[in-house]
Amino acid sequence: MQGKIIKGIAGFYYVYIEEVGAIYECKAKGVFRNKKIKPLVGDNCLVDIVDEENLKGNITEILERKNSLIRPAFANIDQAMVIFAVIQPDINYNLLDRFLVYMDYQDVDTVVVFNKVDIATKEEIDELESIYNKCGCRLIWVSTYDKTGVDEVLECLKGKTTVLAGPSGVGKSSLTNLILPEEVNATGEVSKIGRGRHTTRHSEIFNVSPNTYIADTPGFTSLNPPDIEKEELRFYFEEFKEHEGNCRFNGCVHVNEPDCSVKKALADGQISKRRYQSYIEIFDELKNKKKY
Ligand code: GDP
Ligand code: ZN
């Protein structure tokens, strides 16, 4: 039977077999062990069921991966959804921008969910919109309180495996609870997410609807930049692209060079100060890393 590894704990892999609608506790025996493939959460695999009554089996093969992410460690991810609150807590722009760079680096498209629109002013929403509508990501405006945008989130998830991420306090658990079907919510395992911060300690995948999964990650507070050269960082800032062709120097990194069109666009307000600030912060980090 074919299934998907939804979590791994202490040498066991829990494999969800969609056609049966059940989770099997499996060991990773069999041929693939010799090939040095370490099973990842999100892997599609073949399972030999050894005990139907107690839902136990052996994984005999890991099916070919579409991709595998380093951080968070998942296989077969179609997209990422990162959640921040418009206010309360204040947006950590640096963390959001880092996340966008990191996912782009791993070739994963990101959707940004801004939650808590019910308590935000129009000005606050408009400001965010003007910053992020140029970053190349889809934006979804949500309130888990009055369910604004929840249908749009569901439509966006449909038929895909989506990694969910967000710092604590932004409403990730509230949103997850609205997304997951009730029978999943009723199990002890998942209601753990519902209890909020500090509870989701391992990575886990949940079945939302047929062929639709969310990969939940422990809340994150920091993220190292990916392993790229500082000169490459500019390619991860989508809104720089329309300007950088006009910089005086070829290969301008838009930091200290004269006649830099990106800096001109910044001065004109066409490029957001917040985004540029994140760029400089990550750039400096990459620069300093090279010294070691
Ligand atoms: P998590 O830490 O990201 O999992 O966030 P929670 O789902 O635990 O929510 C954190 C706090 O934000 C809780 O007090 C929620 O009641 C509140 N919250 C969640 N969604 C919304 C929303 O859409 N609007 C408002 N005003 N508060 C929300
Ligand atoms: Zn430049």
XYZ file of C-alpha atoms and ligand atoms in Angstrom:
321
model
C 0.000 0.000 0.000
C 1.107 3.536 -0.641
C 1.149 6.130 2.095
C 2.808 9.283 3.351
C 5.100 9.646 6.343
C 3.376 12.163 8.583
C 5.790 12.098 11.489
C 8.791 10.263 12.849
C 9.405 9.680 16.529
C 11.980 7.482 18.242
C 12.694 5.200 15.322
C 9.077 4.824 14.266
C 7.506 6.409 11.237
C 3.804 7.121 11.202
C 2.407 6.550 7.756
C -0.987 7.839 6.692
C -2.641 5.674 4.078
C -5.229 7.867 2.462
C -7.280 5.118 0.857
C -7.781 3.473 4.235
C -7.948 6.716 6.192
C -5.679 5.308 8.914
C -2.232 5.918 10.362
C 0.164 2.959 10.615
C 3.110 2.762 12.982
C 5.994 1.594 10.825
C 9.592 0.593 11.011
C 11.969 1.431 8.223
C 13.063 -2.035 7.218
C 13.851 -3.268 3.808
C 15.984 -2.577 0.830
C 16.045 1.211 0.802
C 18.031 1.233 4.031
C 21.101 0.193 2.099
C 20.675 3.118 -0.254
C 21.288 5.488 2.650
C 18.033 7.348 2.192
C 16.849 8.686 5.487
C 13.066 8.768 5.442
C 11.699 12.285 5.817
C 8.352 13.523 6.971
C 6.430 14.080 3.746
C 7.936 11.098 1.975
C 5.599 8.965 -0.050
C 6.350 5.322 0.610
C 5.251 1.747 0.178
C 4.163 -0.116 3.262
C 3.839 -3.787 4.071
C 1.120 -4.085 6.642
C 2.172 -6.613 9.278
C -0.585 -6.173 11.840
C -3.879 -4.859 10.493
C -5.587 -4.801 13.857
C -2.946 -2.774 15.644
C -2.085 -0.719 12.576
C 1.553 -1.734 12.291
C 3.684 -2.068 9.191
C 7.072 -1.864 7.554
C 8.185 0.745 5.082
C 9.701 -1.115 2.159
C 10.400 1.705 -0.249
C 10.637 5.477 -0.351
C 9.148 6.792 -3.574
C 10.954 9.379 -5.630
C 10.954 12.823 -4.062
C 9.845 15.988 -5.761
C 12.165 17.895 -3.425
C 13.495 17.834 0.089
C 13.866 20.888 2.247
C 16.741 21.315 4.642
C 14.892 23.567 6.955
C 12.256 22.698 7.886
C 13.135 19.096 7.013
C 10.298 17.819 4.848
C 10.033 16.003 1.548
C 7.636 16.762 -1.302
C 6.678 20.301 -0.349
C 4.678 22.226 -2.954
C 4.575 25.612 -1.265
C 5.117 27.453 1.992
C 2.601 29.544 3.872
C 4.068 31.923 6.384
C 1.781 33.578 8.885
C 2.296 36.926 10.562
C -0.178 39.185 12.347
C -0.776 42.654 10.921
C -0.452 43.859 14.516
C -0.132 42.196 17.937
C 2.568 41.075 17.813
C 4.323 43.693 15.659
C 5.691 42.274 12.445
C 9.263 41.127 12.587
C 10.115 42.248 9.060
C 13.592 40.841 9.220
C 12.267 37.379 10.058
C 9.588 37.534 7.378
C 12.064 38.634 4.707
C 14.567 36.008 5.758
C 11.885 33.385 5.433
C 11.068 34.568 1.911
C 14.742 34.412 0.939
C 15.121 30.997 2.496
C 12.152 29.474 0.702
C 13.084 31.066 -2.609
C 16.566 29.598 -2.164
C 14.941 26.180 -1.834
C 12.762 26.871 -4.895
C 9.551 26.863 -2.922
C 6.861 29.491 -3.579
C 5.616 31.288 -0.514
C 2.171 32.623 0.295
C 2.092 35.240 3.041
C -0.897 35.220 5.362
C -1.476 38.370 7.368
C -3.798 37.523 10.230
C -5.779 39.676 12.685
C -7.172 42.080 10.076
C -10.135 42.484 12.435
C -8.072 44.610 14.825
C -5.920 46.383 12.250
C -6.633 49.788 10.733
C -6.951 50.286 7.005
C -3.716 52.306 7.073
C -1.810 49.439 8.681
C -3.111 46.997 6.114
C -2.427 49.349 3.212
C 1.138 49.919 4.367
C 1.843 46.191 4.478
C 0.168 45.661 1.153
C 2.316 48.338 -0.462
C 5.472 46.704 0.906
C 4.693 43.109 0.027
C 2.689 43.315 -3.173
C 6.018 43.735 -4.965
C 7.823 40.833 -3.335
C 6.486 38.242 -5.764
C 4.359 36.393 -3.209
C 0.654 35.906 -2.994
C -0.824 37.717 0.012
C -3.901 36.532 1.904
C -5.612 38.759 4.465
C -7.149 36.769 7.278
C -8.998 37.001 10.549
C -9.491 33.735 12.346
C -11.978 35.578 14.593
C -14.496 36.496 11.910
C -13.158 33.963 9.348
C -12.171 36.586 6.790
C -9.962 34.965 4.162
C -10.241 31.431 5.519
C -11.905 30.163 2.338
C -9.126 31.732 0.329
C -6.569 29.915 2.486
C -8.388 26.615 1.936
C -8.530 27.175 -1.801
C -4.821 27.982 -1.828
C -3.966 24.762 0.044
C -6.147 22.481 -2.061
C -4.362 19.558 -3.714
C -0.971 20.604 -2.355
C 1.385 19.929 0.513
C 2.077 23.199 2.244
C 4.582 23.979 4.931
C 3.104 26.313 7.548
C 5.368 28.589 9.516
C 5.104 31.624 11.698
C 6.412 33.030 14.941
C 4.308 32.401 18.037
C 1.350 34.579 18.864
C 0.338 35.341 15.285
C -2.627 32.929 15.239
C -1.099 29.923 13.534
C -2.849 27.467 15.864
C -6.158 29.282 15.480
C -5.830 29.079 11.709
C -4.734 25.440 11.779
C -7.766 24.556 13.836
C -10.044 26.168 11.255
C -8.300 24.361 8.408
C -8.208 20.827 9.739
C -11.299 18.681 9.501
C -13.044 18.029 12.800
C -12.200 14.350 13.050
C -8.503 15.204 12.862
C -8.997 17.980 15.354
C -10.637 15.600 17.766
C -7.589 13.378 18.136
C -5.186 14.086 20.955
C -2.302 14.475 18.564
C -3.653 17.402 16.687
C -5.364 19.222 19.487
C -1.843 19.656 20.781
C -1.380 22.292 18.118
C -4.489 23.969 19.378
C -2.935 24.572 22.751
C -0.604 27.032 21.172
C 2.991 27.881 21.642
C 5.701 25.513 22.837
C 3.584 22.476 22.145
C 4.476 21.565 18.572
C 7.950 20.177 19.113
C 8.404 17.962 16.121
C 7.573 18.388 12.492
C 4.373 16.742 11.443
C 2.065 16.560 8.457
C -1.725 16.588 8.611
C -4.246 15.528 6.035
C -6.654 18.391 5.375
C -8.722 16.866 2.565
C -8.009 14.406 -0.245
C -4.505 14.942 -1.555
C -4.109 18.043 0.610
C -1.642 18.225 3.474
C -0.215 20.818 5.790
C 3.229 20.428 7.280
C 3.384 22.053 10.659
C 6.639 23.283 12.075
C 7.531 24.370 15.563
C 7.224 28.158 15.906
C 10.395 29.892 14.824
C 12.083 32.956 16.242
C 15.235 33.047 14.175
C 16.509 31.757 10.879
C 20.069 31.818 9.618
C 20.466 33.040 6.078
C 20.929 30.337 3.445
C 24.356 29.400 2.239
C 24.692 31.944 -0.558
C 27.250 34.601 -1.460
C 26.331 38.107 -0.372
C 26.463 39.176 -4.034
C 23.615 36.768 -4.789
C 21.280 38.099 -2.137
C 19.930 40.842 -4.393
C 18.340 38.259 -6.684
C 16.059 37.235 -3.829
C 14.516 40.711 -3.583
C 12.004 40.689 -6.393
C 11.260 44.412 -6.335
C 14.920 45.284 -7.015
C 14.772 43.645 -10.407
C 13.033 46.378 -12.377
C 15.600 48.917 -11.180
C 18.950 47.209 -11.069
C 19.491 47.214 -14.822
C 20.047 50.961 -14.530
C 22.754 50.907 -11.869
C 26.031 52.401 -13.091
C 28.063 49.332 -12.226
C 27.464 45.877 -13.525
C 27.065 43.629 -10.521
C 26.099 46.543 -8.281
C 25.005 45.107 -4.931
C 23.164 48.320 -4.054
C 25.034 49.055 -0.852
C 27.820 51.614 -1.281
C 28.129 52.020 -5.040
C 27.547 55.430 -6.662
C 24.684 55.916 -9.143
C 22.721 52.977 -7.838
C 19.194 52.828 -9.225
C 17.963 50.640 -6.416
C 19.030 53.255 -3.893
C 17.428 55.924 -6.035
C 14.187 53.930 -6.059
C 14.507 53.638 -2.299
C 14.849 57.408 -1.970
C 11.798 57.877 -4.216
C 9.751 55.497 -2.103
C 9.392 52.923 -4.869
C 11.303 50.380 -2.818
C 10.252 49.940 0.777
C 12.639 51.058 3.509
C 11.736 48.023 5.572
C 12.627 45.619 2.806
C 15.849 47.425 2.037
C 16.746 47.374 5.714
C 16.226 43.603 5.813
C 18.386 43.332 2.718
C 21.238 45.239 4.389
C 20.933 43.222 7.601
C 21.066 39.890 5.818
C 23.801 41.178 3.505
C 25.979 42.152 6.478
C 25.437 38.781 8.040
C 26.539 37.018 4.873
C 29.552 39.320 4.664
C 30.643 38.592 8.224
C 30.121 34.886 7.862
C 32.783 34.853 5.152
C 35.454 35.954 7.591
C 35.445 32.641 9.362
P 0.045 30.910 17.624
O 0.971 31.140 18.775
O 0.562 31.520 16.381
O -0.337 29.496 17.446
O -1.267 31.790 17.928
P -2.660 31.411 18.586
O -3.571 30.792 17.611
O -2.431 30.702 19.877
O -3.187 32.897 18.848
C -2.453 33.845 19.611
C -3.407 34.906 20.154
O -3.957 35.652 19.074
C -4.590 34.304 20.881
O -4.885 35.157 21.976
C -5.709 34.337 19.860
O -6.971 34.429 20.458
C -5.368 35.597 19.090
N -5.848 35.550 17.697
C -5.740 34.519 16.815
N -6.330 34.853 15.636
C -6.794 36.117 15.778
C -7.495 37.010 14.900
O -7.818 36.706 13.745
N -7.789 38.239 15.405
C -7.452 38.606 16.658
N -7.806 39.836 17.071
N -6.797 37.793 17.506
C -6.479 36.557 17.071
Zn 22.640 49.269 -7.480
